[in-house]
Amino acid sequence: MKLATIETFIVDLPVSRPHKLAMATIDRHSQVIVRIRTECGVEGLGEIAIIPHYGEEAPGAIKAMIDECIAPYLIGRDIRQLESLVQFMDQVIKNNAYAKGGIEMACVDALARSLNVPAYQLFGGKLHDTIPLLWVLGNGVIEKDIEEAEARLAEERYRLFLVKIGKGDPRENVERALAIRDALGERAKVRVDVNQGWDESTATWGIGELEAGGIEVIEQPLPGHNIEGMRRLTERFAVPIMADEGVMTPQDAMRIAHANAADAFSVKVTKHGGMLRTKQVANIAQAAGIRLFGGTMIEGQIGTSAYSQIFSTMPNLTFGAQLFGPHLLTDDIALPVIGFKDHALVVPDLPGFGVTLDTDKLKFYQRR
Ligand code: MUC
Ligand code: MG
């Protein structure tokens, strides 16, 4: 099954409300869609969602990296040799996990379709039929975040919530998270994501307050490179400390595991450079007794199906997943395939990722 074409499209999708994180506010959400075709005509889709200033990625750069630097080397390669393809991409160019992740995702989709199996079948099979869903509260205002959480609870789709903090006054951050925690009471669990926003002394104070107030998980309190600081926090507090920006590569995972520098990892397909590399990070975590959380970069149907399928193969994915993209995005370039029940996402069982591109929507939302 040789690669014949690799196409990329930047799309900017509408969101239901501005989404505020420590490093950015999202008013429209950009993705790079990758479509591959093999010589025998099988098609595969990948989705690279990018949050501005989260990392080193930008939509235009990813598109250029794929179109001009990576794709020309891959035409004619057999997508059934997935590990060889991923190794080869690392020879073509170092790093650039998002670009490589999008290409690999599309190859997985095509390969699984050609075998008429869901993508999870290529990674050991599904352990979880459903994955508990977490909603990310990103209004940045207590009243609005509480109102939104109440609405999600009423819909019976979410009862896990994450409050985005890390920007501005740490006291305001802590007060906002604890106010939401108190308002929701026993009906829900509340976590925070600091997105690298605190230094160690602020984090030591803030985590103490958040732990005492019943916050369930603290995501990336310190800058990702500060492994020693994350180790001290992990050893000091009972509340789970989760690494996100600090765990990109399998080597990062090994370093954090060796240093006991996190209780949990947020795993994401593009951050790690594809589904194989995501499984590799997950296996290191499992061996080290580190729990997993299904992260997101706010994907639509394509990415949410891909992410949920690889997440479904992870025994230690015990923190659920924040695959809330299909509910924050108000439109998509792929037809709906994601189902929900009992506050959880239903892992798709269709061939590949089971998604169909809506070419009219693709044309409408494509960035010129
Ligand atoms: C992150 O830091 O986890 C996930 C949801 C969200 O709002 O931000 C992303 C990235
Ligand atoms: Mg995070």
CSV table of C-alpha atoms and ligand atoms in Angstrom, one decimal:
chain,number,residue,atom,x,y,z
A,1,MET,CA,0.0,0.0,0.0
A,2,LYS,CA,2.2,2.8,-1.3
A,3,LEU,CA,1.6,6.5,-0.6
A,4,ALA,CA,0.5,8.3,-3.7
A,5,THR,CA,-0.6,11.8,-2.4
A,6,ILE,CA,-0.4,13.8,0.8
A,7,GLU,CA,-2.5,16.9,0.9
A,8,THR,CA,-2.8,19.5,3.7
A,9,PHE,CA,-5.5,22.1,4.4
A,10,ILE,CA,-5.6,24.7,7.1
A,11,VAL,CA,-9.1,25.3,8.5
A,12,ASP,CA,-10.3,27.8,11.0
A,13,LEU,CA,-13.4,26.5,12.8
A,14,PRO,CA,-15.9,28.5,14.9
A,15,VAL,CA,-16.2,28.0,18.7
A,16,SER,CA,-19.2,28.5,20.9
A,17,ARG,CA,-17.4,31.0,23.2
A,18,PRO,CA,-13.9,32.5,23.5
A,19,HIS,CA,-11.7,29.9,25.2
A,20,LYS,CA,-9.2,31.4,27.7
A,21,LEU,CA,-6.0,29.6,28.6
A,22,ALA,CA,-2.9,30.9,30.4
A,23,MET,CA,-1.1,31.4,27.1
A,24,ALA,CA,-3.9,32.3,24.7
A,25,THR,CA,-7.6,33.1,24.1
A,26,ILE,CA,-9.1,31.0,21.2
A,27,ASP,CA,-11.8,32.8,19.2
A,28,ARG,CA,-11.6,30.6,16.2
A,29,HIS,CA,-9.7,27.2,16.3
A,30,SER,CA,-7.2,26.3,13.7
A,31,GLN,CA,-6.4,22.8,12.5
A,32,VAL,CA,-4.2,21.4,9.7
A,33,ILE,CA,-6.1,18.5,8.1
A,34,VAL,CA,-4.0,15.9,6.4
A,35,ARG,CA,-5.5,13.7,3.6
A,36,ILE,CA,-3.4,10.9,2.2
A,37,ARG,CA,-4.2,8.5,-0.6
A,38,THR,CA,-2.5,5.3,-1.5
A,39,GLU,CA,-1.8,4.0,-5.1
A,40,CYS,CA,-4.8,1.7,-4.8
A,41,GLY,CA,-7.0,4.6,-3.8
A,42,VAL,CA,-7.4,4.1,-0.1
A,43,GLU,CA,-7.8,7.5,1.7
A,44,GLY,CA,-6.8,8.4,5.3
A,45,LEU,CA,-7.4,11.5,7.4
A,46,GLY,CA,-5.4,13.2,10.1
A,47,GLU,CA,-6.1,16.3,12.2
A,48,ILE,CA,-3.5,18.5,13.8
A,49,ALA,CA,-5.2,21.0,16.2
A,50,ILE,CA,-3.0,23.9,17.3
A,51,ILE,CA,-3.4,26.1,20.4
A,52,PRO,CA,-1.6,29.4,19.9
A,53,HIS,CA,1.5,29.7,22.1
A,54,TYR,CA,1.0,26.3,23.8
A,55,GLY,CA,4.1,25.0,22.1
A,56,GLU,CA,6.4,25.8,19.1
A,57,GLU,CA,3.7,25.0,16.5
A,58,ALA,CA,1.8,27.2,14.1
A,59,PRO,CA,-0.6,26.1,11.3
A,60,GLY,CA,1.3,27.7,8.4
A,61,ALA,CA,4.6,26.3,9.6
A,62,ILE,CA,3.1,22.8,10.0
A,63,LYS,CA,1.6,22.9,6.5
A,64,ALA,CA,4.8,24.0,4.9
A,65,MET,CA,6.8,21.4,6.9
A,66,ILE,CA,4.5,18.7,5.6
A,67,ASP,CA,4.2,20.0,2.0
A,68,GLU,CA,7.7,21.0,1.4
A,69,CYS,CA,9.9,19.0,3.8
A,70,ILE,CA,8.4,15.7,4.7
A,71,ALA,CA,5.8,14.6,2.1
A,72,PRO,CA,8.1,14.5,-0.9
A,73,TYR,CA,10.2,11.9,0.8
A,74,LEU,CA,7.3,9.7,1.7
A,75,ILE,CA,5.6,9.2,-1.7
A,76,GLY,CA,6.0,5.6,-2.7
A,77,ARG,CA,6.5,4.3,0.9
A,78,ASP,CA,4.4,1.5,2.2
A,79,ILE,CA,2.0,2.6,4.9
A,80,ARG,CA,1.8,-0.9,6.3
A,81,GLN,CA,5.4,-0.4,7.5
A,82,LEU,CA,4.2,2.2,10.0
A,83,GLU,CA,7.2,2.0,12.4
A,84,SER,CA,9.6,2.2,9.5
A,85,LEU,CA,7.7,5.3,8.2
A,86,VAL,CA,7.9,7.0,11.6
A,87,GLN,CA,11.6,6.1,11.9
A,88,PHE,CA,12.2,7.5,8.4
A,89,MET,CA,10.4,10.7,9.1
A,90,ASP,CA,12.8,11.2,12.1
A,91,GLN,CA,15.7,10.8,9.6
A,92,VAL,CA,14.1,13.3,7.2
A,93,ILE,CA,13.9,15.9,9.9
A,94,LYS,CA,14.2,16.1,13.7
A,95,ASN,CA,11.4,17.1,16.1
A,96,ASN,CA,8.2,18.5,14.3
A,97,ALA,CA,6.1,16.1,16.2
A,98,TYR,CA,2.8,17.7,15.1
A,99,ALA,CA,3.5,17.5,11.4
A,100,LYS,CA,4.7,13.9,11.7
A,101,GLY,CA,1.8,13.0,14.0
A,102,GLY,CA,-0.8,14.3,11.4
A,103,ILE,CA,0.8,12.3,8.6
A,104,GLU,CA,1.1,9.1,10.7
A,105,MET,CA,-2.5,9.5,11.9
A,106,ALA,CA,-3.8,9.7,8.3
A,107,CYS,CA,-1.7,6.6,7.4
A,108,VAL,CA,-3.2,4.7,10.4
A,109,ASP,CA,-6.7,5.7,9.3
A,110,ALA,CA,-6.0,4.4,5.7
A,111,LEU,CA,-4.4,1.2,6.9
A,112,ALA,CA,-7.2,0.3,9.3
A,113,ARG,CA,-9.8,1.1,6.6
A,114,SER,CA,-8.0,-1.2,4.2
A,115,LEU,CA,-8.1,-4.0,6.8
A,116,ASN,CA,-11.8,-3.1,7.6
A,117,VAL,CA,-11.0,-2.7,11.3
A,118,PRO,CA,-11.2,0.2,13.8
A,119,ALA,CA,-7.8,1.9,14.3
A,120,TYR,CA,-7.5,0.6,17.9
A,121,GLN,CA,-7.1,-2.9,16.4
A,122,LEU,CA,-3.6,-1.9,15.2
A,123,PHE,CA,-2.5,-1.0,18.8
A,124,GLY,CA,-3.5,-4.0,20.8
A,125,GLY,CA,-7.3,-3.7,20.8
A,126,LYS,CA,-9.8,-1.8,22.8
A,127,LEU,CA,-9.9,-2.1,26.6
A,128,HIS,CA,-12.3,0.7,27.2
A,129,ASP,CA,-15.6,0.9,25.3
A,130,THR,CA,-16.3,4.3,26.7
A,131,ILE,CA,-14.0,7.0,28.2
A,132,PRO,CA,-15.3,9.4,30.9
A,133,LEU,CA,-15.3,12.9,29.5
A,134,LEU,CA,-13.9,16.1,31.1
A,135,TRP,CA,-15.1,19.6,30.1
A,136,VAL,CA,-12.6,22.4,30.1
A,137,LEU,CA,-13.9,25.6,31.7
A,138,GLY,CA,-12.3,28.4,29.9
A,139,ASN,CA,-14.4,31.5,30.5
A,140,GLY,CA,-11.9,32.9,33.0
A,141,VAL,CA,-14.9,34.3,35.1
A,142,ILE,CA,-16.2,32.4,38.1
A,143,GLU,CA,-19.9,33.0,37.5
A,144,LYS,CA,-19.7,32.0,33.8
A,145,ASP,CA,-17.6,28.9,34.5
A,146,ILE,CA,-20.1,27.8,37.2
A,147,GLU,CA,-23.1,28.4,34.8
A,148,GLU,CA,-21.4,26.5,32.1
A,149,ALA,CA,-20.5,23.6,34.4
A,150,GLU,CA,-24.2,23.4,35.6
A,151,ALA,CA,-25.3,23.3,32.0
A,152,ARG,CA,-22.9,20.4,31.2
A,153,LEU,CA,-24.1,18.6,34.3
A,154,ALA,CA,-27.7,19.1,33.3
A,155,GLU,CA,-27.0,17.6,29.9
A,156,GLU,CA,-25.6,14.5,31.7
A,157,ARG,CA,-22.5,14.5,29.4
A,158,TYR,CA,-19.8,15.7,31.8
A,159,ARG,CA,-19.2,15.5,35.5
A,160,LEU,CA,-15.4,16.0,35.3
A,161,PHE,CA,-14.3,19.6,35.0
A,162,LEU,CA,-10.9,21.4,34.5
A,163,VAL,CA,-10.4,25.0,35.3
A,164,LYS,CA,-7.8,26.9,33.2
A,165,ILE,CA,-5.6,29.0,35.5
A,166,GLY,CA,-1.9,30.1,35.4
A,167,LYS,CA,-2.4,33.6,34.1
A,168,GLY,CA,-2.6,36.7,36.3
A,169,ASP,CA,-2.9,36.7,40.1
A,170,PRO,CA,-2.3,33.3,41.6
A,171,ARG,CA,-4.7,34.1,44.4
A,172,GLU,CA,-7.4,34.9,41.9
A,173,ASN,CA,-6.6,31.6,40.1
A,174,VAL,CA,-7.0,29.6,43.4
A,175,GLU,CA,-10.1,31.5,44.5
A,176,ARG,CA,-11.7,30.9,41.1
A,177,ALA,CA,-11.0,27.1,41.1
A,178,LEU,CA,-12.2,26.7,44.7
A,179,ALA,CA,-15.3,28.7,44.1
A,180,ILE,CA,-16.2,26.4,41.2
A,181,ARG,CA,-15.3,23.4,43.3
A,182,ASP,CA,-17.6,24.5,46.1
A,183,ALA,CA,-20.4,25.4,43.8
A,184,LEU,CA,-20.4,21.9,42.2
A,185,GLY,CA,-20.0,20.0,45.4
A,186,GLU,CA,-20.2,16.2,45.3
A,187,ARG,CA,-21.9,16.3,41.9
A,188,ALA,CA,-18.6,16.7,40.1
A,189,LYS,CA,-14.8,16.5,40.3
A,190,VAL,CA,-12.7,19.6,39.5
A,191,ARG,CA,-9.1,19.7,38.3
A,192,VAL,CA,-6.8,22.6,37.3
A,193,ASP,CA,-4.4,23.1,34.5
A,194,VAL,CA,-1.8,25.8,35.2
A,195,ASN,CA,-0.2,25.5,31.7
A,196,GLN,CA,3.3,26.1,33.2
A,197,GLY,CA,2.2,29.4,34.6
A,198,TRP,CA,3.7,29.3,38.2
A,199,ASP,CA,7.2,29.2,39.7
A,200,GLU,CA,8.0,26.7,42.4
A,201,SER,CA,7.2,28.8,45.5
A,202,THR,CA,3.9,30.0,44.0
A,203,ALA,CA,3.1,26.4,43.1
A,204,THR,CA,3.9,25.1,46.6
A,205,TRP,CA,1.5,27.7,48.1
A,206,GLY,CA,-1.1,27.3,45.4
A,207,ILE,CA,-1.2,23.5,45.3
A,208,GLY,CA,-1.4,23.5,49.2
A,209,GLU,CA,-4.6,25.7,48.9
A,210,LEU,CA,-6.0,23.7,46.0
A,211,GLU,CA,-5.4,20.3,47.7
A,212,ALA,CA,-7.0,21.5,50.9
A,213,GLY,CA,-10.0,22.7,48.9
A,214,GLY,CA,-10.6,19.3,47.2
A,215,ILE,CA,-9.1,19.9,43.7
A,216,GLU,CA,-8.6,16.4,42.2
A,217,VAL,CA,-5.6,16.9,39.9
A,218,ILE,CA,-3.0,19.7,39.3
A,219,GLU,CA,-1.8,19.7,35.7
A,220,GLN,CA,1.6,21.2,34.7
A,221,PRO,CA,2.1,23.7,37.6
A,222,LEU,CA,5.7,24.5,36.5
A,223,PRO,CA,7.5,25.0,33.2
A,224,GLY,CA,7.9,21.7,31.4
A,225,HIS,CA,11.7,21.7,31.6
A,226,ASN,CA,11.7,22.0,35.5
A,227,ILE,CA,11.8,18.3,36.2
A,228,GLU,CA,13.5,18.7,39.6
A,229,GLY,CA,10.8,21.2,40.7
A,230,MET,CA,8.0,18.8,39.5
A,231,ARG,CA,9.7,16.0,41.5
A,232,ARG,CA,9.7,18.1,44.7
A,233,LEU,CA,6.0,18.9,44.2
A,234,THR,CA,5.1,15.3,43.4
A,235,GLU,CA,6.9,14.1,46.5
A,236,ARG,CA,5.4,16.8,48.7
A,237,PHE,CA,1.7,16.6,47.8
A,238,ALA,CA,-0.8,13.7,47.9
A,239,VAL,CA,-2.9,15.4,45.1
A,240,PRO,CA,-1.8,13.9,41.8
A,241,ILE,CA,0.6,16.2,39.8
A,242,MET,CA,0.2,15.7,36.1
A,243,ALA,CA,2.8,16.5,33.4
A,244,ASP,CA,1.6,17.8,30.0
A,245,GLU,CA,3.9,20.3,28.3
A,246,GLY,CA,6.7,18.5,30.2
A,247,VAL,CA,6.1,15.2,28.5
A,248,MET,CA,6.4,15.3,24.7
A,249,THR,CA,8.8,12.5,23.7
A,250,PRO,CA,9.3,9.0,25.0
A,251,GLN,CA,12.6,10.2,26.3
A,252,ASP,CA,10.8,12.9,28.3
A,253,ALA,CA,8.6,10.1,29.7
A,254,MET,CA,11.6,8.1,30.8
A,255,ARG,CA,13.3,11.1,32.4
A,256,ILE,CA,10.1,12.0,34.4
A,257,ALA,CA,9.5,8.4,35.4
A,258,HIS,CA,13.2,8.0,36.6
A,259,ALA,CA,12.9,11.3,38.6
A,260,ASN,CA,9.5,10.5,40.0
A,261,ALA,CA,8.5,13.9,38.7
A,262,ALA,CA,4.8,13.3,38.0
A,263,ASP,CA,2.0,11.1,39.1
A,264,ALA,CA,0.2,11.3,35.8
A,265,PHE,CA,0.8,12.2,32.1
A,266,SER,CA,-1.6,14.0,29.7
A,267,VAL,CA,-1.1,12.1,26.4
A,268,LYS,CA,-2.0,13.6,23.0
A,269,VAL,CA,-1.3,12.2,19.6
A,270,THR,CA,0.2,15.2,17.9
A,271,LYS,CA,2.3,16.2,20.9
A,272,HIS,CA,4.0,12.8,20.8
A,273,GLY,CA,4.3,12.6,17.0
A,274,GLY,CA,1.6,10.0,16.2
A,275,MET,CA,-0.3,7.1,17.5
A,276,LEU,CA,2.7,4.7,17.7
A,277,ARG,CA,4.7,7.3,19.7
A,278,THR,CA,1.7,8.0,22.0
A,279,LYS,CA,1.4,4.3,22.7
A,280,GLN,CA,5.2,4.2,23.5
A,281,VAL,CA,4.8,7.1,26.0
A,282,ALA,CA,1.8,5.3,27.5
A,283,ASN,CA,3.7,2.0,27.8
A,284,ILE,CA,6.5,3.8,29.7
A,285,ALA,CA,4.0,5.4,32.0
A,286,GLN,CA,2.3,2.0,32.6
A,287,ALA,CA,5.7,0.4,33.5
A,288,ALA,CA,6.5,3.2,35.8
A,289,GLY,CA,3.1,3.2,37.6
A,290,ILE,CA,2.2,6.6,36.1
A,291,ARG,CA,-1.5,7.1,35.4
A,292,LEU,CA,-2.8,8.6,32.1
A,293,PHE,CA,-5.2,11.3,31.1
A,294,GLY,CA,-6.5,11.6,27.6
A,295,GLY,CA,-5.4,15.1,26.5
A,296,THR,CA,-6.6,17.2,23.6
A,297,MET,CA,-5.6,20.2,21.6
A,298,ILE,CA,-9.3,20.7,20.9
A,299,GLU,CA,-9.8,18.4,17.9
A,300,GLY,CA,-12.9,17.9,15.9
A,301,GLN,CA,-14.4,14.6,14.8
A,302,ILE,CA,-11.3,13.3,13.0
A,303,GLY,CA,-8.9,13.9,15.9
A,304,THR,CA,-11.4,13.0,18.6
A,305,SER,CA,-12.0,9.6,17.0
A,306,ALA,CA,-8.3,9.0,16.5
A,307,TYR,CA,-7.4,10.1,20.1
A,308,SER,CA,-10.3,8.1,21.7
A,309,GLN,CA,-9.2,5.0,19.8
A,310,ILE,CA,-5.6,5.0,20.9
A,311,PHE,CA,-6.7,6.0,24.4
A,312,SER,CA,-9.1,3.0,24.5
A,313,THR,CA,-6.0,0.7,24.3
A,314,MET,CA,-4.3,2.1,27.4
A,315,PRO,CA,-4.9,0.0,30.7
A,316,ASN,CA,-3.6,2.9,32.9
A,317,LEU,CA,-5.9,5.6,31.3
A,318,THR,CA,-7.7,6.1,34.6
A,319,PHE,CA,-8.2,9.9,34.5
A,320,GLY,CA,-10.7,10.0,31.6
A,321,ALA,CA,-10.2,12.3,28.6
A,322,GLN,CA,-10.8,16.0,27.8
A,323,LEU,CA,-12.1,15.2,24.3
A,324,PHE,CA,-14.6,18.1,24.5
A,325,GLY,CA,-13.6,19.6,21.1
A,326,PRO,CA,-16.8,18.4,19.3
A,327,HIS,CA,-18.8,20.3,21.9
A,328,LEU,CA,-16.7,23.5,21.9
A,329,LEU,CA,-16.5,23.7,18.1
A,330,THR,CA,-19.8,24.7,16.6
A,331,ASP,CA,-19.0,23.2,13.2
A,332,ASP,CA,-16.6,20.7,11.6
A,333,ILE,CA,-15.2,19.6,8.3
A,334,ALA,CA,-16.0,16.0,9.0
A,335,LEU,CA,-19.4,14.3,9.6
A,336,PRO,CA,-20.3,13.4,13.2
A,337,VAL,CA,-19.1,10.0,14.4
A,338,ILE,CA,-18.6,10.6,18.1
A,339,GLY,CA,-21.3,9.3,20.4
A,340,PHE,CA,-21.8,10.0,24.1
A,341,LYS,CA,-23.5,8.1,27.0
A,342,ASP,CA,-23.4,8.2,30.8
A,343,HIS,CA,-21.0,11.1,30.9
A,344,ALA,CA,-18.6,9.3,28.6
A,345,LEU,CA,-17.5,9.2,25.0
A,346,VAL,CA,-18.3,6.0,23.1
A,347,VAL,CA,-15.2,4.8,21.3
A,348,PRO,CA,-16.0,4.5,17.6
A,349,ASP,CA,-16.0,0.9,16.2
A,350,LEU,CA,-16.1,1.8,12.5
A,351,PRO,CA,-13.2,1.0,10.1
A,352,GLY,CA,-10.3,3.4,10.6
A,353,PHE,CA,-11.4,6.5,12.5
A,354,GLY,CA,-14.9,6.1,10.9
A,355,VAL,CA,-15.0,9.7,9.8
A,356,THR,CA,-16.1,11.1,6.5
A,357,LEU,CA,-14.8,14.5,5.2
A,358,ASP,CA,-17.5,17.1,4.4
A,359,THR,CA,-15.8,18.6,1.3
A,360,ASP,CA,-18.2,21.5,1.2
A,361,LYS,CA,-17.4,22.4,4.8
A,362,LEU,CA,-13.7,21.9,4.1
A,363,LYS,CA,-13.9,24.4,1.2
A,364,PHE,CA,-15.9,26.8,3.3
A,365,TYR,CA,-13.5,26.8,6.3
A,366,GLN,CA,-10.3,26.4,4.4
A,367,ARG,CA,-7.8,29.3,5.1
A,368,ARG,CA,-6.9,30.9,1.8
B,1,MUC,C1,-3.7,21.7,27.6
B,1,MUC,O1,-2.9,22.4,28.1
B,1,MUC,O2,-4.1,20.7,28.1
B,1,MUC,C2,-6.5,21.2,26.4
B,1,MUC,C3,-7.7,21.8,26.6
B,1,MUC,C4,-7.5,23.1,26.6
B,1,MUC,O3,-8.3,24.0,26.8
B,1,MUC,O4,-6.2,23.4,26.5
B,1,MUC,C5,-5.6,22.2,26.0
B,1,MUC,C6,-4.2,22.1,26.1
B,2,MG,MG,-2.5,20.9,29.7
